[in-house]
Coordinates of C-alpha atoms and ligand atoms in Angstrom, one line a residue:
M25 CA -35.1 -18.2 -7.5
S26 CA -32.5 -20.3 -7.3
F27 CA -28.7 -20.0 -6.1
S28 CA -25.6 -21.6 -6.1
A29 CA -21.9 -21.2 -5.3
F30 CA -19.9 -18.5 -6.1
L31 CA -16.9 -19.6 -8.7
P32 CA -15.3 -16.8 -9.6
P33 CA -13.7 -16.4 -12.9
R34 CA -9.5 -16.8 -12.3
R35 CA -7.5 -13.3 -13.6
I36 CA -4.3 -12.2 -14.3
L37 CA -4.6 -9.1 -11.7
M38 CA -2.6 -6.3 -12.5
G39 CA -4.3 -3.4 -10.8
P40 CA -3.3 -1.2 -7.6
G41 CA -5.1 -3.8 -6.0
P42 CA -5.7 -7.2 -5.1
S43 CA -2.6 -8.3 -6.8
D44 CA -2.4 -11.9 -7.9
V45 CA -2.7 -14.0 -4.3
P46 CA -1.0 -16.9 -4.8
P47 CA -2.6 -21.1 -3.8
R48 CA 0.0 -21.1 -0.7
I49 CA -1.8 -18.3 0.6
L50 CA -5.1 -20.1 -0.7
E51 CA -4.3 -23.2 1.2
A52 CA -3.9 -21.4 4.2
L53 CA -7.3 -19.0 4.0
G54 CA -9.4 -22.7 4.4
R55 CA -7.5 -24.2 7.3
P56 CA -9.7 -25.1 10.3
T57 CA -11.1 -22.2 12.0
I58 CA -9.6 -21.9 15.9
G59 CA -10.8 -19.7 18.7
H60 CA -8.7 -16.2 18.7
L61 CA -8.3 -16.8 22.0
D62 CA -6.4 -20.6 21.6
P63 CA -3.4 -20.5 23.3
R64 CA -2.1 -21.8 19.3
F65 CA -3.9 -18.5 17.5
V66 CA -2.2 -16.4 20.5
D67 CA 1.2 -17.5 19.4
L68 CA 0.9 -17.2 15.7
M69 CA -0.4 -13.0 16.9
D70 CA 2.7 -12.6 18.8
E71 CA 4.7 -14.3 15.0
I72 CA 3.2 -11.9 13.1
K73 CA 4.4 -9.5 14.8
V74 CA 8.0 -10.7 14.3
L75 CA 7.2 -11.2 10.4
L76 CA 5.3 -7.9 10.6
Q77 CA 8.5 -6.5 12.2
Y78 CA 10.7 -7.3 9.8
A79 CA 8.9 -6.5 6.9
M80 CA 8.4 -3.0 7.8
Q81 CA 11.8 -2.5 9.4
T82 CA 11.5 -1.5 12.9
E83 CA 11.5 -3.2 16.3
N84 CA 9.2 -1.1 17.4
P85 CA 6.5 -2.9 19.8
L86 CA 3.2 -1.4 18.6
T87 CA 3.7 -3.5 15.4
M88 CA 0.3 -4.9 14.8
P89 CA -2.2 -5.8 12.0
I90 CA -5.9 -3.9 12.4
S91 CA -8.9 -6.5 11.5
A92 CA -10.1 -3.9 8.9
P93 CA -8.8 -3.1 5.1
G94 CA -6.1 -0.2 4.3
S95 CA -8.2 2.6 4.8
A96 CA -9.0 1.0 8.6
G97 CA -5.6 1.6 9.1
M98 CA -5.1 5.3 7.5
E99 CA -7.9 5.9 10.1
A100 CA -6.4 4.5 13.0
C101 CA -3.3 6.7 12.7
F102 CA -4.8 10.1 12.2
V103 CA -7.4 9.1 15.0
N104 CA -5.1 8.4 17.5
L105 CA -2.4 10.9 16.6
V106 CA -4.7 13.8 16.1
E107 CA -7.1 15.8 19.1
P108 CA -9.1 18.4 18.3
G109 CA -6.8 21.5 17.0
D110 CA -4.3 20.6 16.4
K111 CA -2.0 21.2 13.0
V112 CA -1.9 19.0 10.6
I113 CA 0.0 19.9 7.5
I114 CA -0.7 17.4 4.0
C115 CA 1.4 16.8 1.2
Q116 CA -1.1 15.9 -1.7
N117 CA -0.2 14.2 -4.5
G118 CA -3.5 12.2 -5.5
V119 CA -6.6 10.2 -4.6
F120 CA -5.3 9.6 -0.8
G121 CA -3.4 12.4 0.1
G122 CA -7.7 13.2 -0.1
R123 CA -8.4 11.1 1.8
M124 CA -6.3 12.0 5.3
Q125 CA -7.2 16.3 5.0
E126 CA -10.7 14.2 5.7
N127 CA -9.5 12.0 8.2
V128 CA -7.7 15.4 10.2
E129 CA -11.2 17.5 9.3
R130 CA -12.8 15.2 11.0
C131 CA -10.9 14.4 14.4
G132 CA -11.4 18.1 14.7
G133 CA -7.6 18.8 13.2
A134 CA -7.5 21.6 11.2
A135 CA -5.4 20.4 8.2
V136 CA -2.5 22.6 5.8
V137 CA -2.7 21.8 3.0
I138 CA 0.9 21.6 0.4
Q139 CA -0.6 20.8 -3.1
D140 CA 1.6 19.1 -5.9
P141 CA 1.0 18.1 -9.5
W142 CA -1.0 14.7 -9.9
G143 CA 2.3 12.2 -11.4
N144 CA 4.6 14.8 -9.6
A145 CA 6.4 13.4 -6.4
V146 CA 6.2 15.5 -2.8
D147 CA 8.4 19.0 -3.0
P148 CA 9.7 18.5 -0.4
Q149 CA 10.9 22.3 -0.6
K150 CA 7.1 23.0 0.2
L151 CA 7.1 21.0 3.1
E152 CA 10.5 22.5 4.0
D153 CA 8.4 26.6 4.0
T154 CA 5.0 25.6 5.2
L155 CA 6.5 24.0 8.5
K156 CA 8.1 27.4 8.9
A157 CA 5.3 29.3 8.0
H158 CA 3.5 26.6 10.3
P159 CA 5.4 26.3 13.6
D160 CA 3.1 25.2 15.4
T161 CA 2.2 21.9 13.6
K162 CA 2.0 18.2 15.4
V163 CA 1.7 16.3 12.5
V164 CA 3.0 15.9 8.7
A165 CA 1.1 12.7 6.4
F166 CA 2.1 12.4 3.5
V167 CA 1.9 9.0 0.8
H168 CA 5.4 7.1 0.8
A169 CA 3.9 5.2 -3.1
E170 CA 0.8 6.6 -4.1
T171 CA -1.5 4.2 -6.3
S172 CA -3.8 6.9 -8.2
T173 CA -0.8 8.5 -10.1
G174 CA 2.3 5.5 -9.8
A175 CA 4.5 8.5 -8.2
S176 CA 6.7 7.7 -5.9
S177 CA 7.8 10.0 -2.9
D178 CA 11.7 11.4 -0.5
A179 CA 10.1 9.6 2.7
K180 CA 13.2 9.6 3.9
T181 CA 13.8 13.1 4.1
L182 CA 10.4 14.1 4.4
V183 CA 9.9 12.6 7.4
E184 CA 13.5 14.0 8.7
L185 CA 12.8 17.6 7.8
A186 CA 9.2 16.5 9.8
R187 CA 11.2 15.6 12.9
R188 CA 12.9 19.0 12.8
H189 CA 10.1 20.8 12.7
G190 CA 8.9 19.6 16.1
C191 CA 6.2 17.0 14.7
L192 CA 5.0 13.4 14.0
S193 CA 4.8 11.8 11.1
I194 CA 2.5 9.7 9.5
V195 CA 2.9 8.2 6.0
D196 CA 0.4 5.8 3.9
A197 CA 3.1 2.9 2.7
V198 CA -0.6 0.9 1.8
T199 CA 1.2 0.4 -2.3
S200 CA 4.9 0.7 -0.6
L201 CA 5.0 -2.4 1.5
A202 CA 7.3 -5.2 0.1
G203 CA 7.8 -3.6 -3.6
S204 CA 10.6 -0.9 -2.5
P205 CA 12.2 0.2 -0.4
L206 CA 11.1 0.9 3.6
K207 CA 12.4 1.3 6.7
V208 CA 10.7 2.8 9.6
D209 CA 13.0 2.5 12.1
E210 CA 16.5 4.2 10.1
W211 CA 14.2 6.7 8.4
E212 CA 12.1 7.1 12.4
I213 CA 8.5 6.3 11.5
D214 CA 6.5 7.4 13.6
A215 CA 3.1 6.1 12.3
I216 CA 2.1 4.2 9.5
Y217 CA 0.0 2.1 7.9
S218 CA -0.6 -0.4 4.8
G219 CA -2.6 -3.1 3.0
T220 CA -2.4 -7.1 2.5
Q221 CA -3.8 -6.9 -0.9
K222 CA -1.1 -4.9 -2.8
C223 CA 2.7 -7.0 -3.2
L224 CA 1.6 -8.8 0.4
S225 CA -0.5 -10.1 -2.5
C226 CA -2.5 -11.6 0.9
V227 CA -6.2 -12.0 0.5
P228 CA -7.7 -8.1 1.2
G229 CA -8.8 -6.9 4.7
I230 CA -6.1 -6.1 7.3
S231 CA -4.6 -3.6 7.8
P232 CA -0.6 -3.4 9.5
V233 CA 0.2 -0.6 11.5
S234 CA 3.3 0.2 13.2
F235 CA 3.7 3.0 15.5
S236 CA 6.9 4.5 17.3
E237 CA 7.5 5.2 20.4
R238 CA 7.0 9.0 20.8
A239 CA 3.8 8.5 18.8
Q240 CA 3.1 5.6 21.2
Q241 CA 3.7 8.8 24.0
R242 CA 1.6 11.1 22.0
I243 CA -0.7 8.5 22.3
S244 CA -0.7 7.4 26.0
N245 CA -0.7 12.0 26.7
R246 CA -4.0 12.5 25.4
K247 CA -6.1 15.6 26.5
H248 CA -9.1 13.4 24.5
K249 CA -10.6 10.2 24.5
V250 CA -10.0 8.9 20.4
Q251 CA -13.0 8.9 18.6
S252 CA -13.6 5.4 17.5
W253 CA -13.7 2.9 20.0
F254 CA -12.7 0.3 17.9
L255 CA -9.5 2.0 16.1
D256 CA -8.6 3.2 19.7
M257 CA -4.4 2.2 19.9
N258 CA -5.0 2.0 23.7
L259 CA -7.5 -0.1 23.9
I260 CA -6.6 -2.4 20.7
M261 CA -2.3 -2.6 22.2
G262 CA -4.1 -4.6 25.2
Y263 CA -5.6 -7.4 22.9
W264 CA -1.9 -7.5 20.8
G265 CA -0.4 -6.8 23.2
Q266 CA 3.2 -8.6 23.5
G267 CA 3.9 -10.4 27.2
A268 CA 0.1 -9.6 28.5
R269 CA -2.2 -10.9 28.6
R270 CA -4.4 -10.7 26.4
A271 CA -7.9 -9.1 26.9
Y272 CA -11.2 -9.8 24.3
H273 CA -11.3 -7.0 22.2
H274 CA -13.5 -8.1 19.1
T275 CA -12.6 -10.9 17.0
A276 CA -10.0 -11.8 14.8
P277 CA -10.7 -12.5 11.8
V278 CA -8.0 -16.2 12.5
N279 CA -8.8 -17.0 8.8
A280 CA -7.3 -14.1 7.2
M281 CA -4.9 -13.7 10.0
Y282 CA -2.9 -18.3 8.4
A283 CA -3.2 -15.8 5.9
L284 CA -1.5 -12.9 6.6
H285 CA 1.2 -15.1 8.5
E286 CA 1.4 -17.3 5.1
A287 CA 1.9 -13.9 3.0
L288 CA 4.6 -12.9 5.9
L289 CA 6.6 -15.7 5.7
I290 CA 6.5 -15.8 1.7
V291 CA 8.7 -12.2 2.4
H292 CA 11.2 -13.3 4.6
E293 CA 12.0 -16.4 2.4
E294 CA 12.1 -14.1 -0.5
G295 CA 14.2 -11.8 1.3
L296 CA 13.3 -8.0 1.9
E297 CA 15.7 -7.2 -0.7
N298 CA 15.5 -9.5 -3.3
A299 CA 11.6 -8.8 -3.5
W300 CA 12.6 -4.9 -3.7
E301 CA 15.0 -6.2 -6.5
R302 CA 12.5 -8.2 -8.2
H303 CA 9.4 -5.7 -7.7
Q304 CA 12.9 -3.3 -9.8
R305 CA 13.6 -5.2 -12.5
N306 CA 10.2 -6.6 -13.9
H307 CA 9.1 -3.4 -13.7
L308 CA 11.8 -2.5 -16.1
A309 CA 10.8 -5.2 -18.8
L310 CA 7.4 -4.3 -18.2
K311 CA 9.1 -0.6 -19.6
A312 CA 10.9 -1.6 -22.1
G313 CA 7.5 -3.7 -23.5
L314 CA 5.1 -0.5 -23.2
E315 CA 8.0 1.6 -24.4
A316 CA 8.6 -0.6 -27.4
M317 CA 4.3 -0.7 -28.7
G318 CA 4.9 3.3 -28.3
I319 CA 3.2 3.4 -24.9
R320 CA 4.4 6.5 -22.3
F321 CA 4.9 7.0 -19.0
I322 CA 3.2 9.5 -17.1
V323 CA 5.6 9.7 -13.7
D324 CA 9.1 11.2 -14.6
S325 CA 11.5 8.0 -14.6
A326 CA 13.2 9.6 -10.8
H327 CA 9.6 9.3 -8.6
R328 CA 8.8 5.9 -10.6
L329 CA 6.8 3.5 -9.2
P330 CA 8.4 -0.4 -9.9
Q331 CA 5.2 -1.4 -8.9
L332 CA 2.4 0.9 -9.9
N333 CA 3.0 2.0 -14.0
A334 CA 1.3 4.8 -14.9
V335 CA 1.0 4.7 -18.5
A336 CA -1.2 7.4 -20.5
I337 CA -3.9 5.4 -22.6
P338 CA -2.5 6.2 -26.7
E339 CA -4.5 8.8 -29.2
G340 CA -8.2 8.2 -29.6
V341 CA -8.5 4.6 -27.9
D342 CA -11.9 4.6 -25.8
D343 CA -10.3 4.0 -22.5
A344 CA -13.9 1.3 -21.4
D345 CA -13.8 -0.9 -24.5
V346 CA -10.3 -1.4 -23.8
R347 CA -10.2 -2.4 -20.7
R348 CA -13.3 -4.7 -21.1
R349 CA -12.2 -6.5 -23.6
L350 CA -8.6 -6.7 -21.6
L351 CA -10.6 -8.2 -18.8
G352 CA -13.3 -10.7 -20.3
E353 CA -10.9 -11.3 -24.1
H354 CA -7.3 -12.1 -21.8
H355 CA -8.9 -11.9 -18.2
L356 CA -6.8 -9.5 -17.4
E357 CA -7.3 -6.6 -14.7
I358 CA -5.4 -3.5 -14.8
G359 CA -6.8 0.0 -13.5
A360 CA -8.6 2.8 -14.3
G361 CA -7.5 6.6 -14.1
L362 CA -9.1 7.9 -11.0
G363 CA -9.7 11.9 -10.8
D364 CA -8.6 14.4 -13.1
L365 CA -6.4 11.0 -14.2
A366 CA -10.0 9.2 -15.1
G367 CA -9.9 8.7 -19.2
K368 CA -6.7 9.7 -19.3
V369 CA -4.1 7.0 -17.9
W370 CA -4.1 2.8 -17.3
R371 CA -2.7 1.9 -13.8
I372 CA -0.6 -1.5 -14.9
G373 CA 0.4 -3.3 -11.3
L374 CA 2.8 -4.6 -10.3
M375 CA 2.2 -6.2 -7.3
G376 CA 3.7 -9.3 -4.9
H377 CA 2.9 -12.1 -6.4
S378 CA 1.7 -10.5 -9.9
S379 CA 5.4 -9.4 -10.2
R380 CA 6.2 -12.4 -12.6
I381 CA 7.4 -12.5 -16.2
E382 CA 4.3 -14.4 -17.2
N383 CA 2.3 -11.3 -16.7
I384 CA 4.6 -8.5 -17.7
N385 CA 4.3 -11.7 -20.9
H386 CA 0.4 -12.2 -20.6
C387 CA -0.2 -8.3 -20.3
L388 CA 2.0 -6.8 -23.3
Q389 CA 0.8 -9.8 -25.4
A390 CA -3.4 -9.0 -24.6
L391 CA -2.7 -5.1 -24.4
E392 CA -1.1 -6.0 -28.5
T393 CA -3.8 -7.6 -29.5
V394 CA -6.5 -5.3 -27.8
L395 CA -5.2 -2.2 -29.2
A396 CA -3.1 -3.4 -32.3
D397 CA -7.5 -4.7 -33.0
V398 CA -9.4 -1.6 -32.1
G399 CA -6.7 0.2 -34.4
A400 CA -4.8 2.2 -32.3
P401 CA -1.0 3.8 -33.3
I402 CA 0.7 1.5 -31.9
N403 CA 4.2 -0.8 -32.8
P404 CA 3.0 -4.1 -33.4
G405 CA 5.6 -6.7 -32.2
V406 CA 8.3 -5.3 -31.2
A407 CA 6.7 -5.4 -26.5
L408 CA 7.9 -9.1 -25.8
S409 CA 11.6 -9.2 -26.7
A410 CA 12.4 -5.8 -25.5
A411 CA 11.3 -7.3 -22.4
Q412 CA 12.4 -9.9 -22.4
K413 CA 15.9 -8.4 -23.8
I414 CA 15.5 -6.8 -20.4
L415 CA 15.8 -9.9 -18.3
A416 CA 18.2 -11.6 -19.7
A417 CA 20.4 -9.5 -19.2
Ligands
LIG507 C1 -4.9 1.2 -1.8 C2 -4.9 1.6 -1.2 C3 -4.9 3.0 0.2 C4 -7.0 1.8 0.7 O1 -6.4 0.4 1.0 P1 -8.2 -0.5 1.1 O2 -7.6 -1.8 1.5 O3 -8.3 -0.4 -0.1 O4 -9.0 0.3 2.1 C5 -5.1 3.6 1.0 N1 -3.5 4.7 0.7 C6 -3.1 3.8 -0.8 C7 -1.8 4.9 -1.2 C8 -3.8 2.8 -1.5 O5 -3.1 2.4 -3.0

């Protein structure tokens, strides 16, 4: 057997994540590794915290990146805030709410699950009714941007309901962070986690989290030890805590932190509001192109995520074959449907650096070429100009 270096093919990433990583971030990743307790690295950690606080719009001192993917951020929120016997309301409207339930049960908590149809936003009325029926609830959890369906939920209202009923809130912001409005302090979110590979356009494998003062108190007053040693915030705080002397907890992925810092710098330079606007404008352009072609969105326009466009696969079209050809012939990755939506939808991501005019044009052109070739019922020749009209407005 012979081995050689792995040279990844060039791809245009327009799926549910990872998104395209800009060269600036890849260059940062390749800088020389230094010790994770080197004073210069400690300075970098402090700056990452401040930039993360900006991106999340919070002044929570307990804001930091967990050295593992978004799923670990999810787990960090649940293992720290849920104790055995605690009742937790989970609002489910897609794949990721299902994982929240799994987390609660593994913490020994009692999950009360509210279901909304896939593709819908979480219904605040159902949450309010459930909170009234279960006054002993400790925590409410939901997904802000459901990547599995492309639906956005009203985080501000859901968090307020939780607070009014004496509950802490856990919010999944993996796909919303830096892509659509998210205001941790203004909305008084208690625990939030995200990921690096969606709208931050950084390499995968890190999970920014933030905990409010109230959440921090709940963690300090726990009766039981957090069952995960690695994700115990009491211990992680000693490593990432500001001002305090850093204690060795684990070795931070040093180079990945250079990349995260660069990604956060890019968000800061563009300005958060500008980034939100760019995602929205580009979504409208892609939407105009797809709809001109005859492709239909599955989520109601009031709850559509700009960074994740879920569309119905045209009648009679072979899902896997089209995606294989997009990848093989056009270097374009789009996402398949998950769970109930498998084989029925495509998920087209416009996240972070992938949310660009070039990508919209490439996607429309590639889809049109492949769909026309397989004889799908689409209107050819109109998508690009429909998208351009939006961008020129
Ligand atoms: C991607 C995603 C996750 C999981 O993140 P990983 O980095 O894949 O572990 C969790 N929640 C949502 C909404 C996501 O889109």
